[in-house]
Coordinates of C-alpha atoms in Angstrom, one line a residue:
X1 CA 22.7 17.5 -0.4
X2 CA 20.5 14.9 -2.2
X3 CA 20.4 15.0 -5.9
X4 CA 18.0 12.9 -8.0
X5 CA 19.5 10.8 -10.8
X6 CA 17.6 13.0 -13.3
X7 CA 19.2 16.2 -12.2
X8 CA 22.6 14.5 -12.3
X9 CA 22.1 13.4 -15.9
X10 CA 21.0 16.9 -16.9
X11 CA 24.2 18.3 -15.3
X12 CA 26.3 15.8 -17.2
X13 CA 24.5 16.6 -20.4
X14 CA 25.1 20.3 -19.9
X15 CA 28.9 19.8 -19.3
X16 CA 29.2 17.5 -22.4
X17 CA 27.4 20.1 -24.5
X18 CA 29.9 22.8 -23.6
X19 CA 32.7 20.4 -24.6
X20 CA 31.1 20.1 -28.0
X21 CA 30.2 16.4 -27.5
X22 CA 27.1 15.1 -29.1
X23 CA 25.8 12.2 -26.9
X24 CA 22.4 10.7 -26.1
X25 CA 22.0 9.8 -22.5
X26 CA 19.3 7.4 -21.5
X27 CA 18.2 6.7 -17.9
X28 CA 17.4 3.0 -17.1
X29 CA 15.8 1.9 -13.9
X30 CA 18.1 -0.7 -12.4
X31 CA 15.3 -2.7 -10.9
X32 CA 13.7 -3.2 -14.3
X33 CA 16.7 -4.7 -16.1
X34 CA 17.4 -7.6 -13.8
X35 CA 21.1 -7.2 -13.0
X36 CA 21.7 -9.7 -10.2
X37 CA 24.3 -7.7 -8.4
X38 CA 22.1 -4.6 -8.3
X39 CA 19.1 -6.6 -7.1
X40 CA 21.2 -8.0 -4.2
X41 CA 22.4 -4.6 -3.2
X42 CA 18.9 -3.2 -3.3
X43 CA 17.7 -6.0 -1.0
X44 CA 20.5 -5.4 1.5
X45 CA 19.9 -1.6 1.4
X46 CA 16.2 -2.1 2.2
X47 CA 17.0 -4.6 5.0
X48 CA 19.4 -2.1 6.6
X49 CA 16.9 0.7 6.5
X50 CA 14.3 -1.5 8.2
X51 CA 16.5 -2.4 11.1
X52 CA 15.2 -1.4 14.6
X53 CA 18.4 0.6 15.2
X54 CA 20.2 2.7 12.7
X55 CA 23.6 4.2 13.5
X56 CA 24.7 5.3 10.1
X57 CA 25.2 8.9 8.9
X58 CA 22.0 10.5 7.6
X59 CA 22.5 12.2 4.2
X60 CA 18.9 13.2 3.7
X61 CA 15.7 13.5 5.7
X62 CA 14.2 10.7 3.7
X63 CA 16.6 8.3 5.3
X64 CA 14.5 8.5 8.4
X65 CA 11.2 7.7 6.6
X66 CA 11.4 3.9 6.8
X67 CA 12.1 4.1 10.6
X68 CA 9.2 6.5 11.1
X69 CA 6.8 4.3 9.0
X70 CA 7.8 1.2 11.0
X71 CA 7.2 3.0 14.3
X72 CA 3.8 4.3 13.3
X73 CA 2.8 0.9 11.9
X74 CA 3.9 -0.9 15.0
X75 CA 1.9 1.5 17.3
X76 CA -1.1 1.2 15.0
X77 CA -0.9 -2.6 15.0
X78 CA -0.5 -2.7 18.8
X79 CA -3.7 -0.6 19.2
X80 CA -5.6 -2.8 16.7
X81 CA -4.5 -6.0 18.5
X82 CA -6.1 -4.6 21.7
X83 CA -9.5 -4.8 19.8
X84 CA -9.5 -8.6 19.9
X85 CA -13.3 -8.7 20.6
X86 CA -14.0 -6.7 17.4
X87 CA -15.4 -8.8 14.6
X88 CA -13.3 -6.8 12.1
X89 CA -10.2 -7.9 13.9
X90 CA -11.1 -11.5 13.2
X91 CA -11.4 -10.7 9.5
X92 CA -8.4 -8.5 9.2
X93 CA -5.9 -9.0 12.1
X94 CA -2.9 -7.8 10.2
X95 CA -3.2 -4.2 9.1
X96 CA -0.7 -4.4 6.3
X97 CA -2.4 -7.3 4.5
X98 CA -4.1 -6.6 1.3
X99 CA -7.2 -8.8 0.9
X100 CA -8.2 -7.6 -2.6
X101 CA -7.8 -10.3 -5.2
X102 CA -6.6 -8.7 -8.4
X103 CA -5.5 -10.2 -11.7
X104 CA -7.2 -11.7 -14.7
X105 CA -11.0 -11.3 -14.5
X106 CA -10.8 -8.7 -11.7
X107 CA -14.1 -6.8 -11.3
X108 CA -14.6 -3.6 -9.4
X109 CA -18.2 -4.5 -8.6
X110 CA -17.1 -7.8 -7.2
X111 CA -14.4 -6.1 -5.1
X112 CA -17.0 -3.7 -3.8
X113 CA -19.3 -6.5 -2.8
X114 CA -16.5 -8.4 -1.1
X115 CA -15.4 -5.3 0.8
X116 CA -19.0 -4.8 2.0
X117 CA -19.1 -8.4 3.2
X118 CA -15.8 -8.1 5.0
X119 CA -16.8 -5.0 7.0
X120 CA -20.4 -6.3 7.5
X121 CA -22.0 -3.2 6.0
X122 CA -24.8 -4.3 3.6
X123 CA -28.2 -2.8 2.9
X124 CA -30.0 -5.9 4.3
X125 CA -28.1 -5.8 7.7
X126 CA -27.5 -2.1 8.2
X127 CA -30.5 -0.2 6.5
X128 CA -32.4 -0.2 9.8
X129 CA -29.9 2.5 11.0
X130 CA -31.0 4.8 8.2
X131 CA -34.7 4.1 8.7
X132 CA -34.3 4.6 12.5
X133 CA -35.8 1.2 13.3
X134 CA -34.7 -1.7 15.5
X135 CA -32.1 -4.2 14.2
X136 CA -33.9 -6.9 12.2
X137 CA -34.2 -10.3 13.8
X138 CA -34.2 -13.7 12.1
X139 CA -36.7 -15.7 14.1
X140 CA -36.0 -19.0 12.4
X141 CA -32.7 -19.4 14.3
X142 CA -33.3 -16.8 17.0
X143 CA -30.5 -14.5 15.9
X144 CA -29.9 -10.9 14.6
X145 CA -29.4 -10.2 10.9
X146 CA -25.6 -9.9 10.6
X147 CA -23.3 -10.7 7.7
X148 CA -21.2 -13.0 9.9
X149 CA -24.2 -15.0 11.0
X150 CA -25.4 -15.5 7.5
X151 CA -22.0 -16.4 6.1
X152 CA -20.8 -18.6 8.9
X153 CA -23.2 -19.3 11.7
X154 CA -26.8 -19.7 10.5
X155 CA -27.8 -23.4 11.0
X156 CA -30.7 -23.0 8.6
X157 CA -28.3 -22.7 5.7
X158 CA -25.6 -25.1 6.8
X159 CA -26.3 -27.6 4.0
X160 CA -26.3 -24.8 1.4
X161 CA -23.0 -23.4 2.7
X162 CA -21.4 -26.8 2.4
X163 CA -22.1 -26.8 -1.3
X164 CA -19.9 -23.7 -1.7
X165 CA -17.3 -23.7 1.1
X166 CA -16.5 -25.7 4.2
X167 CA -14.6 -23.1 6.3
X168 CA -16.0 -22.2 9.7
X169 CA -14.4 -18.8 10.4
X170 CA -14.2 -15.4 8.7
X171 CA -10.4 -15.3 8.6
X172 CA -10.2 -18.3 6.3
X173 CA -13.4 -17.5 4.4
X174 CA -11.9 -14.3 2.8
X175 CA -8.5 -15.8 2.2
X176 CA -9.1 -19.4 1.0
X177 CA -12.5 -19.3 -0.7
X178 CA -12.9 -17.9 -4.2
X179 CA -15.2 -14.8 -4.2
X180 CA -17.4 -16.4 -6.8
X181 CA -18.3 -19.2 -4.4
X182 CA -19.2 -16.7 -1.6
X183 CA -21.5 -14.8 -4.0
X184 CA -22.8 -18.0 -5.4
X185 CA -23.9 -19.1 -1.9
X186 CA -25.6 -15.7 -1.2
X187 CA -27.5 -15.8 -4.5
X188 CA -28.3 -19.5 -4.6
X189 CA -31.9 -20.7 -5.2
X190 CA -32.0 -22.3 -1.8
X191 CA -30.2 -19.5 0.0
X192 CA -31.4 -16.7 2.2
X193 CA -34.9 -15.7 1.3
X194 CA -34.3 -12.0 1.0
X195 CA -31.2 -12.7 -1.1
X196 CA -33.0 -15.1 -3.4
X197 CA -35.9 -12.7 -3.9
X198 CA -33.9 -9.6 -4.5
X199 CA -30.1 -10.0 -4.7
X200 CA -29.5 -6.3 -5.2
X201 CA -31.2 -5.7 -1.8
X202 CA -28.5 -7.8 -0.1
X203 CA -25.4 -6.0 -1.4
X204 CA -26.4 -2.6 -2.5
X205 CA -30.1 -1.7 -2.2
X206 CA -30.8 2.0 -2.6
X207 CA -27.2 3.0 -1.7
X208 CA -25.3 1.4 -4.5
X209 CA -25.9 -0.1 -7.9
X210 CA -23.9 -3.2 -7.0
X211 CA -26.0 -6.4 -7.4
X212 CA -25.1 -9.9 -6.3
X213 CA -26.2 -11.2 -9.7
X214 CA -23.8 -9.0 -11.7
X215 CA -21.0 -9.7 -9.3
X216 CA -21.6 -13.5 -9.5
X217 CA -21.6 -13.4 -13.3
X218 CA -18.3 -11.4 -13.3
X219 CA -16.7 -13.7 -10.8
X220 CA -17.7 -16.8 -12.7
X221 CA -15.7 -15.6 -15.7
X222 CA -12.5 -16.2 -13.8

């Protein structure tokens, strides 16, 4: 039977009360008080649970949870790796990786904008689906409007891109380049015409109140 530490403490307190002892019991989380021995034991215990094979005695159903999680994640990752031609796989090849940049100066609007850019879903590039029209075409460089083309490939804005970042693939762009520089490129005076004329149309449009200008100002505060 598995008992939580809280239930054990309550049982101990009840026994001591019957014995006429007046004690105050306080529960401390071992991982928060930095006891080196306990930290080492915790690391070894987690490493044992994450092994591919486990031959120990199971005391509780939850002992199987790490193994189940690892199996499901492995199968999920294997299926995702088979989608190598998918643009999203280039941006996010490892499913367990968190691309959100938190910390001082974190801004939900900026995170929303970055998420839209990573998945390629913006009002400028996807609104044709809602309007039941053909996908917009950028005749200056004979290419379709896509987030990836504008961020990485478009030769018309190569000089502008170099002012803000020098990476040439999406994987490095969303890991090595500060979000404020990405937004700065999209809202620059010599940037994409539709972006310069109406930054809100680029990120949010009628779907969301997110605007590239507000995101850029929040990002610049970092």
